[in-house]
């Protein structure tokens, strides 16, 4: 129900109710007055009739008494009059058009009046020498009262309708004054919320609460408008900044790309010259060089080759960051098993026991993860080569959020106080003589795992093996397969 | 019998000397024509800039990619788009193994891609292999016709 209808309905009901209450009170008061008036008039008539009939009673002249009674004919409401003697016997009576038939003996001699359904009985004693000598009984109809009642009901209804009409007119004018601005407000609010147009305003300037409401609403719209504008400009600024940064990033990437390309081509060429011509010297001028000279040339060649490796590793590391990632469900166990096979075939003289937990699955880029595993397993293999019972384990640890994988070996291990240096590029904890390498392997692992938004860390003790841990995103289907062991995963 | 010649496209004189040395060490005695950039290579092959194209058709082209003026990729593209030279084996012999070089070279129809190793002994090995393969084992319509 709309506010407008409720306002009108409320006003009509309240004014109608008030009018009905007031009207009823007035009407019932008026009716009571009328009844009292009737009783007192009939009492006076009875008094008069009693006095006039006194001599007729005393002289037992019922004929003259009857005449006296019929004088009441003049009062049209009186339907009958009866005069009873002091013995209660009917003495004389008058009945208009024979409407009334009086009892021959007065049943109830009590003085007073008695309203019956459609008539009024009034009894008065006829006194002589302060002694009752008879009783007058007047019967009157109640037409006067019922007429008055219907008259006042009619008046009340007419009055009610008229005042309701007036109230309706007044209220419809008032509601225009109150509910129309409210409706305007509601419409504007709806428009604002639907069209997101914060520039519209509710018209109207009033000195009352509704005016305050409109004012507050408009102010709120102003505020929102300002905030919207600020938000938009902030957003635009941000967008612009993102574009700028993207462009900067792209140009930086292009530069790195060009740099890598140049390094790849140009930095190796002089190394080839140094190495090649050193070899040429060793071959063509051997007899003119003594052992020391030849040793120096060999050292020069070793340096060149090491630098070549470093350049290759550096480029590989840089390539890892640029390479695009394609994440999919990867069978980590399978991947690790392949890498282990390759390591075994490369170093067939050694006995290394690989223990690879089956059913390891993760979300990852298979090519990158393979490089990481090659480095981790390669490291493990390298650092266990002095142990006859070399053992390398690949497995996962239970964790709620992510998958935690580990590669454990029982090799040379490392001093935990250097653990923070492990993953830095070209950082090495062993001499070239002990274990060869460029120190890029773990940096590569870290870069790959970080690109997967994972973490990598290590634990170890000197001479007692090392454990490398890394986390990857959990694969959604991994759990399901655990629930269905008949899934048939290759061990 | 027509002599089998090698066209070596190489701008770096050191690399040129080392390549020649590697060929010699592998007893590959064929004539080697050395050109020092892409333009010279195109001149030799197509006779550009008023020069007559050389009558000798190389049995194999050893092509460096990073060259002054016109690069190796462009030379390869021109060779492969020429009706007469399309069939000439081209071995890319370069410093890098950048992905885009590899992909481009093979897309344009390089027959082989070899990265020059820093270790000269490995380089000698590599040159030995490719000489053996392209000059002795590999048959082309020209070598058959020449017999």
PDB file of N, CA, C and O in Angstrom, chain A residues 30 49 83 128 141 151 219 246 275 297 343 372 384 389 392 420 476 491:
ATOM      1  N   UNK A  30     -29.260  13.479  23.715  1.00  0.00           N
ATOM      2  CA  UNK A  30     -30.490  14.074  23.234  1.00  0.00           C
ATOM      3  C   UNK A  30     -31.681  13.141  23.488  1.00  0.00           C
ATOM      4  O   UNK A  30     -32.752  13.560  23.941  1.00  0.00           O
ATOM      5  N   UNK A  49     -54.991  15.746  35.231  1.00  0.00           N
ATOM      6  CA  UNK A  49     -56.167  14.875  35.125  1.00  0.00           C
ATOM      7  C   UNK A  49     -56.629  14.460  36.527  1.00  0.00           C
ATOM      8  O   UNK A  49     -57.844  14.481  36.849  1.00  0.00           O
ATOM      9  N   UNK A  83     -58.549   5.882  35.158  1.00  0.00           N
ATOM     10  CA  UNK A  83     -58.642   6.384  36.540  1.00  0.00           C
ATOM     11  C   UNK A  83     -59.141   5.239  37.392  1.00  0.00           C
ATOM     12  O   UNK A  83     -60.160   4.619  37.102  1.00  0.00           O
ATOM     13  N   UNK A 128     -56.419  13.625  48.146  1.00  0.00           N
ATOM     14  CA  UNK A 128     -57.388  14.494  48.797  1.00  0.00           C
ATOM     15  C   UNK A 128     -57.085  14.466  50.291  1.00  0.00           C
ATOM     16  O   UNK A 128     -57.059  13.394  50.890  1.00  0.00           O
ATOM     17  N   UNK A 141     -47.535   6.776  23.546  1.00  0.00           N
ATOM     18  CA  UNK A 141     -46.657   6.039  22.599  1.00  0.00           C
ATOM     19  C   UNK A 141     -45.281   6.687  22.601  1.00  0.00           C
ATOM     20  O   UNK A 141     -45.073   7.749  23.179  1.00  0.00           O
ATOM     21  N   UNK A 151     -34.271  10.661  13.211  1.00  0.00           N
ATOM     22  CA  UNK A 151     -33.862  11.966  12.710  1.00  0.00           C
ATOM     23  C   UNK A 151     -32.364  12.183  13.024  1.00  0.00           C
ATOM     24  O   UNK A 151     -31.568  12.558  12.170  1.00  0.00           O
ATOM     25  N   UNK A 219      22.557  16.285  -0.519  1.00  0.00           N
ATOM     26  CA  UNK A 219      23.952  16.374  -0.052  1.00  0.00           C
ATOM     27  C   UNK A 219      24.657  15.039  -0.209  1.00  0.00           C
ATOM     28  O   UNK A 219      25.825  14.976  -0.608  1.00  0.00           O
ATOM     29  N   UNK A 246      53.510  -1.254 -17.588  1.00  0.00           N
ATOM     30  CA  UNK A 246      53.554  -2.376 -18.522  1.00  0.00           C
ATOM     31  C   UNK A 246      54.500  -2.053 -19.671  1.00  0.00           C
ATOM     32  O   UNK A 246      55.304  -2.894 -20.092  1.00  0.00           O
ATOM     33  N   UNK A 275      90.280 -19.959 -26.694  1.00  0.00           N
ATOM     34  CA  UNK A 275      90.429 -21.392 -26.547  1.00  0.00           C
ATOM     35  C   UNK A 275      91.034 -22.011 -27.801  1.00  0.00           C
ATOM     36  O   UNK A 275      91.965 -22.818 -27.737  1.00  0.00           O
ATOM     37  N   UNK A 297      98.855 -22.505 -21.002  1.00  0.00           N
ATOM     38  CA  UNK A 297      97.863 -22.553 -22.073  1.00  0.00           C
ATOM     39  C   UNK A 297      96.691 -23.457 -21.712  1.00  0.00           C
ATOM     40  O   UNK A 297      95.531 -23.146 -22.000  1.00  0.00           O
ATOM     41  N   UNK A 343      69.869 -39.998 -15.087  1.00  0.00           N
ATOM     42  CA  UNK A 343      71.083 -39.867 -14.267  1.00  0.00           C
ATOM     43  C   UNK A 343      71.814 -41.204 -14.185  1.00  0.00           C
ATOM     44  O   UNK A 343      73.037 -41.258 -14.290  1.00  0.00           O
ATOM     45  N   UNK A 372      63.775 -28.313 -12.691  1.00  0.00           N
ATOM     46  CA  UNK A 372      64.011 -28.236 -11.251  1.00  0.00           C
ATOM     47  C   UNK A 372      64.419 -29.598 -10.696  1.00  0.00           C
ATOM     48  O   UNK A 372      65.376 -29.709  -9.917  1.00  0.00           O
ATOM     49  N   UNK A 384      76.418 -37.396  -3.491  1.00  0.00           N
ATOM     50  CA  UNK A 384      76.469 -38.716  -2.848  1.00  0.00           C
ATOM     51  C   UNK A 384      77.508 -39.614  -3.510  1.00  0.00           C
ATOM     52  O   UNK A 384      77.581 -40.795  -3.197  1.00  0.00           O
ATOM     53  N   UNK A 389      76.841 -46.440  -0.392  1.00  0.00           N
ATOM     54  CA  UNK A 389      75.414 -46.779  -0.226  1.00  0.00           C
ATOM     55  C   UNK A 389      74.531 -45.568  -0.541  1.00  0.00           C
ATOM     56  O   UNK A 389      73.601 -45.249   0.199  1.00  0.00           O
ATOM     57  N   UNK A 392      68.848 -41.756  -2.665  1.00  0.00           N
ATOM     58  CA  UNK A 392      68.147 -40.497  -2.963  1.00  0.00           C
ATOM     59  C   UNK A 392      66.651 -40.758  -2.894  1.00  0.00           C
ATOM     60  O   UNK A 392      66.140 -41.677  -3.530  1.00  0.00           O
ATOM     61  N   UNK A 420      71.482 -20.029   3.936  1.00  0.00           N
ATOM     62  CA  UNK A 420      70.909 -18.895   3.192  1.00  0.00           C
ATOM     63  C   UNK A 420      71.665 -18.598   1.898  1.00  0.00           C
ATOM     64  O   UNK A 420      71.189 -17.852   1.056  1.00  0.00           O
ATOM     65  N   UNK A 476      43.654 -30.428  -7.785  1.00  0.00           N
ATOM     66  CA  UNK A 476      42.281 -30.700  -7.346  1.00  0.00           C
ATOM     67  C   UNK A 476      41.911 -32.169  -7.435  1.00  0.00           C
ATOM     68  O   UNK A 476      41.154 -32.672  -6.634  1.00  0.00           O
ATOM     69  N   UNK A 491      52.900 -46.940 -10.708  1.00  0.00           N
ATOM     70  CA  UNK A 491      53.782 -46.681  -9.575  1.00  0.00           C
ATOM     71  C   UNK A 491      55.081 -46.025 -10.055  1.00  0.00           C
ATOM     72  O   UNK A 491      55.450 -46.193 -11.181  1.00  0.00           O
TER      73      UNK A 491
END
